[in-house]
mmCIF file of C-alpha atoms in Angstrom:
data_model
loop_
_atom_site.group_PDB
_atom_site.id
_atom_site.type_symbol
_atom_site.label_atom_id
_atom_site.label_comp_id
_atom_site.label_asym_id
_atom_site.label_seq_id
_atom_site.Cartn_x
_atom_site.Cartn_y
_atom_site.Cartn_z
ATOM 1 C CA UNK S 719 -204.601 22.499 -57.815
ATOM 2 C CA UNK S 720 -207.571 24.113 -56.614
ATOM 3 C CA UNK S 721 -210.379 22.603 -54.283
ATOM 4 C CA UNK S 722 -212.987 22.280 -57.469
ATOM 5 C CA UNK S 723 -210.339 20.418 -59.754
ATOM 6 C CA UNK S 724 -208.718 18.231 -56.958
ATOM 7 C CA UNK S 725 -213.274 17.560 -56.381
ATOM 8 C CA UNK S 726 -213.487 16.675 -59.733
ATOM 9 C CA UNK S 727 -210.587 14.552 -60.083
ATOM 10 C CA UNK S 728 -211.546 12.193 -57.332
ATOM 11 C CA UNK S 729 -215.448 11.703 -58.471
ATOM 12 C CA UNK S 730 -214.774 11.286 -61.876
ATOM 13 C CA UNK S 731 -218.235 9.600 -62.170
ATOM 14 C CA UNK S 732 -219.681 12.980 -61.201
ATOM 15 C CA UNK S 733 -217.947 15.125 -63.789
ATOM 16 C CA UNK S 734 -219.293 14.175 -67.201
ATOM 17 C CA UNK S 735 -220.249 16.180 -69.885
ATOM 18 C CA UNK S 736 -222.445 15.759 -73.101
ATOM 19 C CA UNK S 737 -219.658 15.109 -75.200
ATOM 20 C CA UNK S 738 -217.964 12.712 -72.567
ATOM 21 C CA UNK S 739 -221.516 10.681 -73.170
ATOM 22 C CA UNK S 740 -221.767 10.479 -76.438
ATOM 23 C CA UNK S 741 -217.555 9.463 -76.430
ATOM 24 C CA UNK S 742 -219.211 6.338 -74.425
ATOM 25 C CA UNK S 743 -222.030 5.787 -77.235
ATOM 26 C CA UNK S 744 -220.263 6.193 -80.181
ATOM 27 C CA UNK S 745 -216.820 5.407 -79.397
ATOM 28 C CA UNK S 746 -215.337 7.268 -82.989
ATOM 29 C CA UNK S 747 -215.019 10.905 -82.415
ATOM 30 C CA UNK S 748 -216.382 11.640 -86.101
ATOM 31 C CA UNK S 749 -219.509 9.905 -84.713
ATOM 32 C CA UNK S 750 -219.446 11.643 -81.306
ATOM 33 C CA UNK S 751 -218.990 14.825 -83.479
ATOM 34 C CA UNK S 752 -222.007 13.813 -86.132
ATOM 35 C CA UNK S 753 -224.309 13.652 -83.294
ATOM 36 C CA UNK S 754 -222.974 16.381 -81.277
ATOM 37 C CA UNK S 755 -223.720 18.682 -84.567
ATOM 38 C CA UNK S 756 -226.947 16.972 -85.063
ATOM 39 C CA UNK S 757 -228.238 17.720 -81.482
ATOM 40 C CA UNK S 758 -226.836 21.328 -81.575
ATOM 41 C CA UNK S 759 -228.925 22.337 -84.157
ATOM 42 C CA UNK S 760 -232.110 20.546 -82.499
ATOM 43 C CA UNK S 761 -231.668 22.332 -79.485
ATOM 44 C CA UNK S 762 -230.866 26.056 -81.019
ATOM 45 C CA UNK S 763 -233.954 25.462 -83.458
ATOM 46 C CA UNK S 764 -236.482 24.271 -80.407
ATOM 47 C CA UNK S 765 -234.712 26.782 -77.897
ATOM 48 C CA UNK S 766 -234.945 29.619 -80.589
ATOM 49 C CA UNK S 767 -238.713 30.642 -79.939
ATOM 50 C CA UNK S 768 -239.758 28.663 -77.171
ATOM 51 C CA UNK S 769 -239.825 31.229 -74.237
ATOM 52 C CA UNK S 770 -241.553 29.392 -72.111
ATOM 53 C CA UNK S 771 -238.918 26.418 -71.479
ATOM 54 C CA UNK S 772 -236.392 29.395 -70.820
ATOM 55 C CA UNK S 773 -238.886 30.866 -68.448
ATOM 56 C CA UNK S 774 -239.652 28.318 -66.633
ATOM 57 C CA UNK S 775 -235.978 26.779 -65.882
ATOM 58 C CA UNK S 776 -234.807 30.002 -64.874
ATOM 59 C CA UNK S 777 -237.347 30.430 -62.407
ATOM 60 C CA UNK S 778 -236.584 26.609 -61.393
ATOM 61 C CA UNK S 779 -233.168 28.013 -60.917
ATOM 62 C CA UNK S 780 -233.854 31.214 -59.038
ATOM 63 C CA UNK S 781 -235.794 28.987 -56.756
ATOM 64 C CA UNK S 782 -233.184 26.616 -56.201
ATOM 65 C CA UNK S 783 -230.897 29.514 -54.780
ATOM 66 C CA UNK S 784 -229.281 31.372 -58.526
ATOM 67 C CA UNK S 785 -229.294 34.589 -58.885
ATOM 68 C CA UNK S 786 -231.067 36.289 -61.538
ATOM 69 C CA UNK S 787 -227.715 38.545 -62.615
ATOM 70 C CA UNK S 788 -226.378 34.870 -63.337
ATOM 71 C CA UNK S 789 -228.954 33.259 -65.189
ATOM 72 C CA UNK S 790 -229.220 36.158 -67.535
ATOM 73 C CA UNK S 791 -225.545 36.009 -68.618
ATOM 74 C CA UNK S 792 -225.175 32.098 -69.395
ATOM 75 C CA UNK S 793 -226.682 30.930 -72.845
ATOM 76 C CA UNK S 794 -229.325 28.368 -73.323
ATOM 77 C CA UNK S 795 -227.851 25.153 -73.381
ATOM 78 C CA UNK S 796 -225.736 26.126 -70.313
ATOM 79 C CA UNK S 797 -229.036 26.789 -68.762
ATOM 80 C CA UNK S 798 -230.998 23.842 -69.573
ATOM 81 C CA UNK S 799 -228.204 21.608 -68.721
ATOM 82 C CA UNK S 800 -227.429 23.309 -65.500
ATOM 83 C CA UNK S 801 -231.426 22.638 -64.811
ATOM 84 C CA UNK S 802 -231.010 18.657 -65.837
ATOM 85 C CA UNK S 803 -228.236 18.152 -63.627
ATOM 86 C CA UNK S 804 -229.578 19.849 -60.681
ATOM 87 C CA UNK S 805 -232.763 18.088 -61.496
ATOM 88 C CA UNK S 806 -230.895 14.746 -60.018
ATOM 89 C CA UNK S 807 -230.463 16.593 -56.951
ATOM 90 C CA UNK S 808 -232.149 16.449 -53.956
ATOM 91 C CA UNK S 809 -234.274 19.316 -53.105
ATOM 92 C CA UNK S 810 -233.807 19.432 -49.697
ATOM 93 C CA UNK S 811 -229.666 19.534 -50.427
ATOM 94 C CA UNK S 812 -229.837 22.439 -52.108
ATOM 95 C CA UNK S 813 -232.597 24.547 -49.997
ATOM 96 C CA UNK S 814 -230.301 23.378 -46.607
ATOM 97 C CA UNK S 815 -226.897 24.427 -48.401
ATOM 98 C CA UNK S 816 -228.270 27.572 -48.841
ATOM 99 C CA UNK S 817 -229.471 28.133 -45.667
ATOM 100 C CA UNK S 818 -226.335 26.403 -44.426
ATOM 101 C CA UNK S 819 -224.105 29.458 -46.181
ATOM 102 C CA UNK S 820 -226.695 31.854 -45.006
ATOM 103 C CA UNK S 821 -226.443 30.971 -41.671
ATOM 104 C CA UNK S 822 -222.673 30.194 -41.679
ATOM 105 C CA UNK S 823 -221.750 33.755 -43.162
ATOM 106 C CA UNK S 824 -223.446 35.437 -40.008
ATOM 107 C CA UNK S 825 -221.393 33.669 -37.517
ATOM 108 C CA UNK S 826 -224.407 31.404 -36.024
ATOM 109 C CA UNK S 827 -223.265 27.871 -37.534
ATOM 110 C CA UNK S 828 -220.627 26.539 -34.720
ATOM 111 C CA UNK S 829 -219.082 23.800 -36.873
ATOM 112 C CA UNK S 830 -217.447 25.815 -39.680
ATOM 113 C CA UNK S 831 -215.717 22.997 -41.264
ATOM 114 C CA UNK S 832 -218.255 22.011 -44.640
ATOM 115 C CA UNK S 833 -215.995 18.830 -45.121
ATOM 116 C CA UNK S 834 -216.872 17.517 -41.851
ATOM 117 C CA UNK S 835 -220.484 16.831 -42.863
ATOM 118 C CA UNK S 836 -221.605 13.958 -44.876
ATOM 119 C CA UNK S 837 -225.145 13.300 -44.720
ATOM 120 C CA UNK S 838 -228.267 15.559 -44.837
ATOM 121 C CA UNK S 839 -229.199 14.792 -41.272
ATOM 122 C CA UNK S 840 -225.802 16.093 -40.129
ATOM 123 C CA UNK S 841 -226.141 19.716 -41.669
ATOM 124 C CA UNK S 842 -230.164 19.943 -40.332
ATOM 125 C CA UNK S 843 -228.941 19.074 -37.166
ATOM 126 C CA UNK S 844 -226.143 22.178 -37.718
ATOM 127 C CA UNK S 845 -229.095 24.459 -39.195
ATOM 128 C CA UNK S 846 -231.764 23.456 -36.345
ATOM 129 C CA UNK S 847 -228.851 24.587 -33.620
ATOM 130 C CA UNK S 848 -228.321 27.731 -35.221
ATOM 131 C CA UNK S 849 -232.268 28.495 -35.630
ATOM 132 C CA UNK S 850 -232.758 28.065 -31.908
ATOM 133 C CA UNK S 851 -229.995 30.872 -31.394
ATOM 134 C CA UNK S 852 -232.628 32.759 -33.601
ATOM 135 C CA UNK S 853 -235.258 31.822 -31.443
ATOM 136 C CA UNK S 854 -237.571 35.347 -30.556
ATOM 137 C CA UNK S 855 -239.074 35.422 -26.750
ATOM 138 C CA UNK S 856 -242.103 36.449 -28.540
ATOM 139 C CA UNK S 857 -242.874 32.638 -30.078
ATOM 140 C CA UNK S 858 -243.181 31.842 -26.947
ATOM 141 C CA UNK S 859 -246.398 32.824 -26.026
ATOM 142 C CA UNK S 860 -247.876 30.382 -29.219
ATOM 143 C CA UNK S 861 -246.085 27.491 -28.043
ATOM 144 C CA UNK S 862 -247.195 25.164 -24.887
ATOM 145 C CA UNK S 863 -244.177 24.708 -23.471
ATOM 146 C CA UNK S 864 -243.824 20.638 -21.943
ATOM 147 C CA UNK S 865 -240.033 20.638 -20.738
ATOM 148 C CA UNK S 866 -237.362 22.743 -21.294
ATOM 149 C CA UNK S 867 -234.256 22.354 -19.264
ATOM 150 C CA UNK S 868 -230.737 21.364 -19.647
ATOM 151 C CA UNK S 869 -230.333 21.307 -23.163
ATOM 152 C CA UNK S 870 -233.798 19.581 -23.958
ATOM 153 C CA UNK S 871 -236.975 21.619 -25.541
ATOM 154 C CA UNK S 872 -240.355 20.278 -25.733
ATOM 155 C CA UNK S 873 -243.086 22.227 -27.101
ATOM 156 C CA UNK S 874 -246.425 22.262 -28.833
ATOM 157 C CA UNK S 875 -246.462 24.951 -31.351
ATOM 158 C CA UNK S 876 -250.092 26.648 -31.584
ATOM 159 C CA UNK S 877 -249.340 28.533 -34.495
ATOM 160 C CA UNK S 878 -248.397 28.216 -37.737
ATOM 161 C CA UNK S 879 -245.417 30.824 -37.457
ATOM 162 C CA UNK S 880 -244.334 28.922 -33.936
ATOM 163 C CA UNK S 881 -244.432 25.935 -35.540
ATOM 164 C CA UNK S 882 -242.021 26.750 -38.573
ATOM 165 C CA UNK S 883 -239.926 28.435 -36.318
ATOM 166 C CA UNK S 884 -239.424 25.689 -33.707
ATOM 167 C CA UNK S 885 -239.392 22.842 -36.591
ATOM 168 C CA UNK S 886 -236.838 24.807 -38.544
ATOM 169 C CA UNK S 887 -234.020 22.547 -40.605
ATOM 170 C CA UNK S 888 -236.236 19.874 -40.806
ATOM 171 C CA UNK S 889 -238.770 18.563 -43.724
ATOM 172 C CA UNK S 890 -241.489 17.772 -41.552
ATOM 173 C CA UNK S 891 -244.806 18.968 -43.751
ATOM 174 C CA UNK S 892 -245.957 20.727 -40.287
ATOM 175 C CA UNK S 893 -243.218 23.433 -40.588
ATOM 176 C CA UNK S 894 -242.992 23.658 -44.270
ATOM 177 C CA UNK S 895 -242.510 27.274 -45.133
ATOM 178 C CA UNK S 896 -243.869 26.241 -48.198
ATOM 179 C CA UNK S 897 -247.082 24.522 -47.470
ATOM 180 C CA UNK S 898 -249.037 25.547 -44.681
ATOM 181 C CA UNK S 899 -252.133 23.428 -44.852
ATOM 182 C CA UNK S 900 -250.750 20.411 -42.769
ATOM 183 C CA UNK S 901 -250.187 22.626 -40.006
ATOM 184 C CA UNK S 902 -253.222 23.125 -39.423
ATOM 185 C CA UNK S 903 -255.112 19.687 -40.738
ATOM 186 C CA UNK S 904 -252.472 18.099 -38.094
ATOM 187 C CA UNK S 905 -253.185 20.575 -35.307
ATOM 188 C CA UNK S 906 -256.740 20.307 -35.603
ATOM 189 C CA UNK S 907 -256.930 16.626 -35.304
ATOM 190 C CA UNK S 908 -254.836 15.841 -33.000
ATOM 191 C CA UNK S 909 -251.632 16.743 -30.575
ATOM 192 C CA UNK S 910 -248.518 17.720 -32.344
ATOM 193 C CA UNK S 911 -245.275 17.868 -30.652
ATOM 194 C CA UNK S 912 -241.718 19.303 -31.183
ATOM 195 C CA UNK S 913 -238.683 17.691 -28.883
ATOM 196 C CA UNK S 914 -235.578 19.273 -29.595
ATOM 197 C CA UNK S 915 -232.102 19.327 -28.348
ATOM 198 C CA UNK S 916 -229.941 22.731 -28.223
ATOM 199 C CA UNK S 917 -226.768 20.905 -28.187
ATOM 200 C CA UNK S 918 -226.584 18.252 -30.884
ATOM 201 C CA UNK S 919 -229.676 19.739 -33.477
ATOM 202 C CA UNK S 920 -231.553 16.721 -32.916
ATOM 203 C CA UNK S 921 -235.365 16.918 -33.453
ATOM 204 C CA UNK S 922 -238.245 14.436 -33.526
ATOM 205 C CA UNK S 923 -241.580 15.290 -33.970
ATOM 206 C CA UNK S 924 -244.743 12.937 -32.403
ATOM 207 C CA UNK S 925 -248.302 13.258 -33.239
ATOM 208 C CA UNK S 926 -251.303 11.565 -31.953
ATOM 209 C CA UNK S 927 -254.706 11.183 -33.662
ATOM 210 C CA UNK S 928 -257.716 12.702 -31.608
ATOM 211 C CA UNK S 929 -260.269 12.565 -34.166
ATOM 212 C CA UNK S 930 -262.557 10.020 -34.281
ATOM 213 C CA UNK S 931 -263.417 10.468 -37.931
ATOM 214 C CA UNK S 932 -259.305 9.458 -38.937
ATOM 215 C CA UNK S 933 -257.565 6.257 -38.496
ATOM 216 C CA UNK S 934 -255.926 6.010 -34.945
ATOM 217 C CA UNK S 935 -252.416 6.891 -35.361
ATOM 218 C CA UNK S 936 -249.247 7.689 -32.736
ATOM 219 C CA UNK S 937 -246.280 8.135 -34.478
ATOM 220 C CA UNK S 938 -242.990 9.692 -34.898
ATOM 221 C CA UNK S 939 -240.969 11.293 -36.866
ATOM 222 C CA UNK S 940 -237.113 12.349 -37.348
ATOM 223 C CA UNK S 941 -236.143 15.483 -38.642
ATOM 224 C CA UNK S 942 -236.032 14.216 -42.060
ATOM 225 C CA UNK S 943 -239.457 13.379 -42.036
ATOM 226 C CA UNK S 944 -238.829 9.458 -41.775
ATOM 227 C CA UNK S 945 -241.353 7.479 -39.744
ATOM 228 C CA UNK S 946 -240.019 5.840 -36.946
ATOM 229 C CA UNK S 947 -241.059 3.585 -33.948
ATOM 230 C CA UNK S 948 -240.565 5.202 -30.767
ATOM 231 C CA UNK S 949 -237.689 3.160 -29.990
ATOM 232 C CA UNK S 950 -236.017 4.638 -32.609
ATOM 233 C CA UNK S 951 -236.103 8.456 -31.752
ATOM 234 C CA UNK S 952 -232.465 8.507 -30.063
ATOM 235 C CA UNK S 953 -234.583 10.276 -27.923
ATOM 236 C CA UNK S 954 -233.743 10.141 -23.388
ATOM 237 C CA UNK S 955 -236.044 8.313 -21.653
ATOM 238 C CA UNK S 956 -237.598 11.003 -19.714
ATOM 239 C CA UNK S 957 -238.070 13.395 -22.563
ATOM 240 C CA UNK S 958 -239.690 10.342 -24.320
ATOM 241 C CA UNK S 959 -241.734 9.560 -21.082
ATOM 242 C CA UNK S 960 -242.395 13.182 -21.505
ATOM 243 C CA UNK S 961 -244.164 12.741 -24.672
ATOM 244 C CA UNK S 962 -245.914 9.729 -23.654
ATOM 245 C CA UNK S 963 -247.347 11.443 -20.710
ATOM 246 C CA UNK S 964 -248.860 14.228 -22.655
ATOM 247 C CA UNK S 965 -249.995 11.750 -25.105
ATOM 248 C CA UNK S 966 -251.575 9.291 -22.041
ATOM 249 C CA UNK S 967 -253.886 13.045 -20.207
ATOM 250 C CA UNK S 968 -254.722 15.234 -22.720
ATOM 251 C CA UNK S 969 -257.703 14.952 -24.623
ATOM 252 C CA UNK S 970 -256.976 18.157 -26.331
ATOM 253 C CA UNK S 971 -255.895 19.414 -29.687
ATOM 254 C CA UNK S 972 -253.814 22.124 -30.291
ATOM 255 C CA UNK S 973 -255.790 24.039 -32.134
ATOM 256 C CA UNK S 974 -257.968 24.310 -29.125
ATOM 257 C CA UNK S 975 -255.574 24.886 -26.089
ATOM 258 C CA UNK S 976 -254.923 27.904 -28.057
ATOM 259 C CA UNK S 977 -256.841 31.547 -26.862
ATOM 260 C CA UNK S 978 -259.356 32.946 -28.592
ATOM 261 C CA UNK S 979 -256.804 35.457 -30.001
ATOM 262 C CA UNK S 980 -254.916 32.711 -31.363
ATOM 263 C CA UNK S 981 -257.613 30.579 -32.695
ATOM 264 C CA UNK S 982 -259.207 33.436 -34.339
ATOM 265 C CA UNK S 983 -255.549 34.082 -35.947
ATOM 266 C CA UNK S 984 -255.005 30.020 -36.794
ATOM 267 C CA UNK S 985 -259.376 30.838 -38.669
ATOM 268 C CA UNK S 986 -257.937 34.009 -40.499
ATOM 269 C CA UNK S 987 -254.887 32.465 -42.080
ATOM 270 C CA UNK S 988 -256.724 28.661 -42.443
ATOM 271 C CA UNK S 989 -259.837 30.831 -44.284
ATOM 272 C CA UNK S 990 -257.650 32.940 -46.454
ATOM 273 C CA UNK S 991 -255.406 30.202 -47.537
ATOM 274 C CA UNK S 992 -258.273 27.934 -48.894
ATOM 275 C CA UNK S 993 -259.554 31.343 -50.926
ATOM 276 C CA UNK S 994 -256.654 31.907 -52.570
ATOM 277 C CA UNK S 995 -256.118 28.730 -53.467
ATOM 278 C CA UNK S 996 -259.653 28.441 -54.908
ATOM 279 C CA UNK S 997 -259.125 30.925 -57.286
ATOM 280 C CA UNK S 998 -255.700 29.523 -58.373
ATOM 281 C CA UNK S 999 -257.021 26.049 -58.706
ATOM 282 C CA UNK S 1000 -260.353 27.334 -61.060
ATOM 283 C CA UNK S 1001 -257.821 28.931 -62.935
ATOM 284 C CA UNK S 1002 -255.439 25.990 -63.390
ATOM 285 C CA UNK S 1003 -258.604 23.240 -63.590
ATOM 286 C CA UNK S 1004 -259.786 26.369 -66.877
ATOM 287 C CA UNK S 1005 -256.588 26.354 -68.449
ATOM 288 C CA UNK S 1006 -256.139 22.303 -68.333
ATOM 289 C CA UNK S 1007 -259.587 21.325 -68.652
ATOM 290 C CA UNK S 1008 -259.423 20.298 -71.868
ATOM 291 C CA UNK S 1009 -256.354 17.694 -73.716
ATOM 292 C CA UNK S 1010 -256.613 16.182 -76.853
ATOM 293 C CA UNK S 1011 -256.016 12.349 -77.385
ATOM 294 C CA UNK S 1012 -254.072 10.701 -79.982
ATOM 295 C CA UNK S 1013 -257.560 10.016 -81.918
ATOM 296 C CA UNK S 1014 -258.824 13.269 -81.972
ATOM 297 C CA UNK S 1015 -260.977 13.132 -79.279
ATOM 298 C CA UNK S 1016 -260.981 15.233 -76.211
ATOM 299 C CA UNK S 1017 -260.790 14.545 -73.055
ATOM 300 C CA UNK S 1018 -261.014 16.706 -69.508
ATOM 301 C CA UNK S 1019 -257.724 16.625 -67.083
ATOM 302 C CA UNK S 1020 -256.483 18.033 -64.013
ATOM 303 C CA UNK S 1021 -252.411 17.208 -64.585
ATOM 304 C CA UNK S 1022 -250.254 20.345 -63.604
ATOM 305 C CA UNK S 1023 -246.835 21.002 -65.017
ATOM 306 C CA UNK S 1024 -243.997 20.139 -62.733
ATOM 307 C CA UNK S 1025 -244.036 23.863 -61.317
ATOM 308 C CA UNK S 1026 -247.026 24.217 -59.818
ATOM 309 C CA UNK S 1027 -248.141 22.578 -56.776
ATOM 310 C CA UNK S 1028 -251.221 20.625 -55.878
ATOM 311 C CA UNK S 1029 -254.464 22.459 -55.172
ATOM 312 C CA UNK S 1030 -255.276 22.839 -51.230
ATOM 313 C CA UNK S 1031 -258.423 21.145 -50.338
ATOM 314 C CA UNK S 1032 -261.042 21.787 -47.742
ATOM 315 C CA UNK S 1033 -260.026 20.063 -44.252
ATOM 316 C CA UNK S 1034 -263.192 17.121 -44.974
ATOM 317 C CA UNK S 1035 -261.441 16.395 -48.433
ATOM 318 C CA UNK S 1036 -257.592 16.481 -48.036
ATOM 319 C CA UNK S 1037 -256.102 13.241 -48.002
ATOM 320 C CA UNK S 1038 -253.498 12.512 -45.212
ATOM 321 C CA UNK S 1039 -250.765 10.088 -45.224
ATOM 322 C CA UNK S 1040 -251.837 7.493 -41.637
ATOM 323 C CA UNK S 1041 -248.634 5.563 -40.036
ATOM 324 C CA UNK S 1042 -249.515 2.703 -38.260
ATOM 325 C CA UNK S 1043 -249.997 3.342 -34.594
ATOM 326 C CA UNK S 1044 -245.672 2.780 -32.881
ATOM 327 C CA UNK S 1045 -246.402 3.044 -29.176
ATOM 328 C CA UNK S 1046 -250.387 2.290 -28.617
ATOM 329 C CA UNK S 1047 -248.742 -0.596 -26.611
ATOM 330 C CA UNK S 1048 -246.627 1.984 -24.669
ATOM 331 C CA UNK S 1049 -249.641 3.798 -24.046
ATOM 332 C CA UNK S 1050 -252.098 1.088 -22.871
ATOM 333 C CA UNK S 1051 -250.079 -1.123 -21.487
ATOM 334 C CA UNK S 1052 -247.486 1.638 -18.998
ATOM 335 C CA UNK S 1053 -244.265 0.406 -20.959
ATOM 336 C CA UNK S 1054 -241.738 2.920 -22.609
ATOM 337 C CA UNK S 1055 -240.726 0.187 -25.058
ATOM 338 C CA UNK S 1056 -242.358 -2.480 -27.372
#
């Protein structure tokens, strides 16, 4: 019995079909099979013109990590279940498998054994070890470097590029390869740092508020992106006094320890950003502008479809999600815990 079948024969609750459903609804199989017929026909009549559904679910698919070769050979309603199911899946799983093969197939994951890990946190903390091996000498000249020996790192990225690098396998919004605004709305407020261990994968991020104009907030934040107290970080207590320290003397954001050279670099990519998006967002805001009620009336929206993202803003407008301050004690009071 092969790996797959002996997979599917223990999660049996993972390995239903259509048909297997509607066995469960209907119970007779000439009722399974009466509406088994009836939605066949729906779905070749819907699926026979729309070419935008396909469209759009294949690039979902391609996204997700399919290759194009294999979406063009499997017929409709093998795509547009394959889409549903996946659809139920994490994100994050599949965009860290993939990287997780990619990284494993060129000899720089050191745990090889994929049944060994059974939680998301486990496999970032396999893909942030084998990013560090990655790591160019060049990054760090746009990094502030805080500590870094044994097998502890502690850096404040300056860049957008160092901080992607340095936060890669995690799902911090900083680091997003995605997204880049929050790099900079973070790094321009405030102090943003990266504490990272070469040995286990760990990483915790910590940011504190410098701008008077935003709630005060000193928080932290595992590697997949879950709020914690300080306390909570796993993190030594001299790489956390570390932290604290930094937090405690500087009065500085990132964005402005950097050089000129890098500020002016941080300006370019920050300026041509927000014009892009401009244009894509007056396009979008065109297209939706106007949606027609169930009375006849119209009425103006903003909704985009599940495949496009959400407009950038300018840095005065952008809304940003405020923890609740986790060590101000620490920090006004000289304690490392609460």
């Amino acid at each position: 019995m092969s790996k797959l079948s002996t997979l599917k024969e223990q999660h049996p609750n993972f390995n239903i079909g259509l048909i297997d459903a509607l066995s469960i609804l209907f119970e007779k199989p000439k009722y399974v099979e009466l509406a088994f017929n009836l939605h066949k026909h729906n779905f070749n009549k819907q699926m026979k013109n729309d070419w935008y559904t396909k469209r759009r679910y294949a690039t979902d698919l391609i996204d997700a990590g399919f290759k194009k070769e294999h979406i063009d050979k499997i017929s409709d309603h093998m795509l547009v279940s394959i889409h549903n199911i996946l659809d139920d899946v994490n994100d994050a799983i599949l965009e860290d498998v993939n990287k997780f093969i990619e990284l494993n197939e060129r000899g720089l994951i050191e745990n090889k054994d994929v049944t060994s890990y059974k939680s998301l946190e486990e496999l970032q903390g396999a893909l942030s070890i084998a990013e560090l091996k990655l790591m160019s000498n060049d990054l760090e000249k746009f990094v502030i470097k805080l500590y870094d020996e044994d097998d502890w790192l502690i850096v404040k990225p300056l860049t957008y590029e160092s901080s992607c690098k340095y936060g890669a396998g995690t799902k911090w919004c900083t680091a997003s390869t995605s997204e880049e605004y929050q790099y900079h709305n973070y790094t321009r407020r405030g102090i943003l740092i990266y504490a990272m261990n070469r040995k286990t994968g760990v990483k915790v991020a910590a940011f504190k508020n410098l701008d008077s104009d935003h709630q005060r907030e000193t928080s932290f934040w595992n590697a997949v992106d879950e709020r914690l107290d300080s306390s909570e970080c796993k993190l030594p207590s001299y790489i956390l006094d570390t932290i604290i320290a930094d937090f405690r003397s500087c009065v500085t954001s990132n964005y402005d320890l950097g050089t000129d050279e890098i500020k002016k670099m941080n300006d370019e990519r920050l300026n041509g950003k927000e014009k892009s998006n401009s244009l894509v967002y007056s396009l979008r805001e065109l297209a939706n502008r106007y949606d027609i009620m169930d009375n006849g009336e119209y009425t103006t929206t903003t909704t985009l479809t599940s495949t496009e993202t959400e407009p950038q803003r300018s840095l005065d407008d952008q809304p940003v999600e405020e923890a609740v301050p986790s060590i101000e004690y620490e920090l006004t009071n000289g304690g490392a815990g609460v």
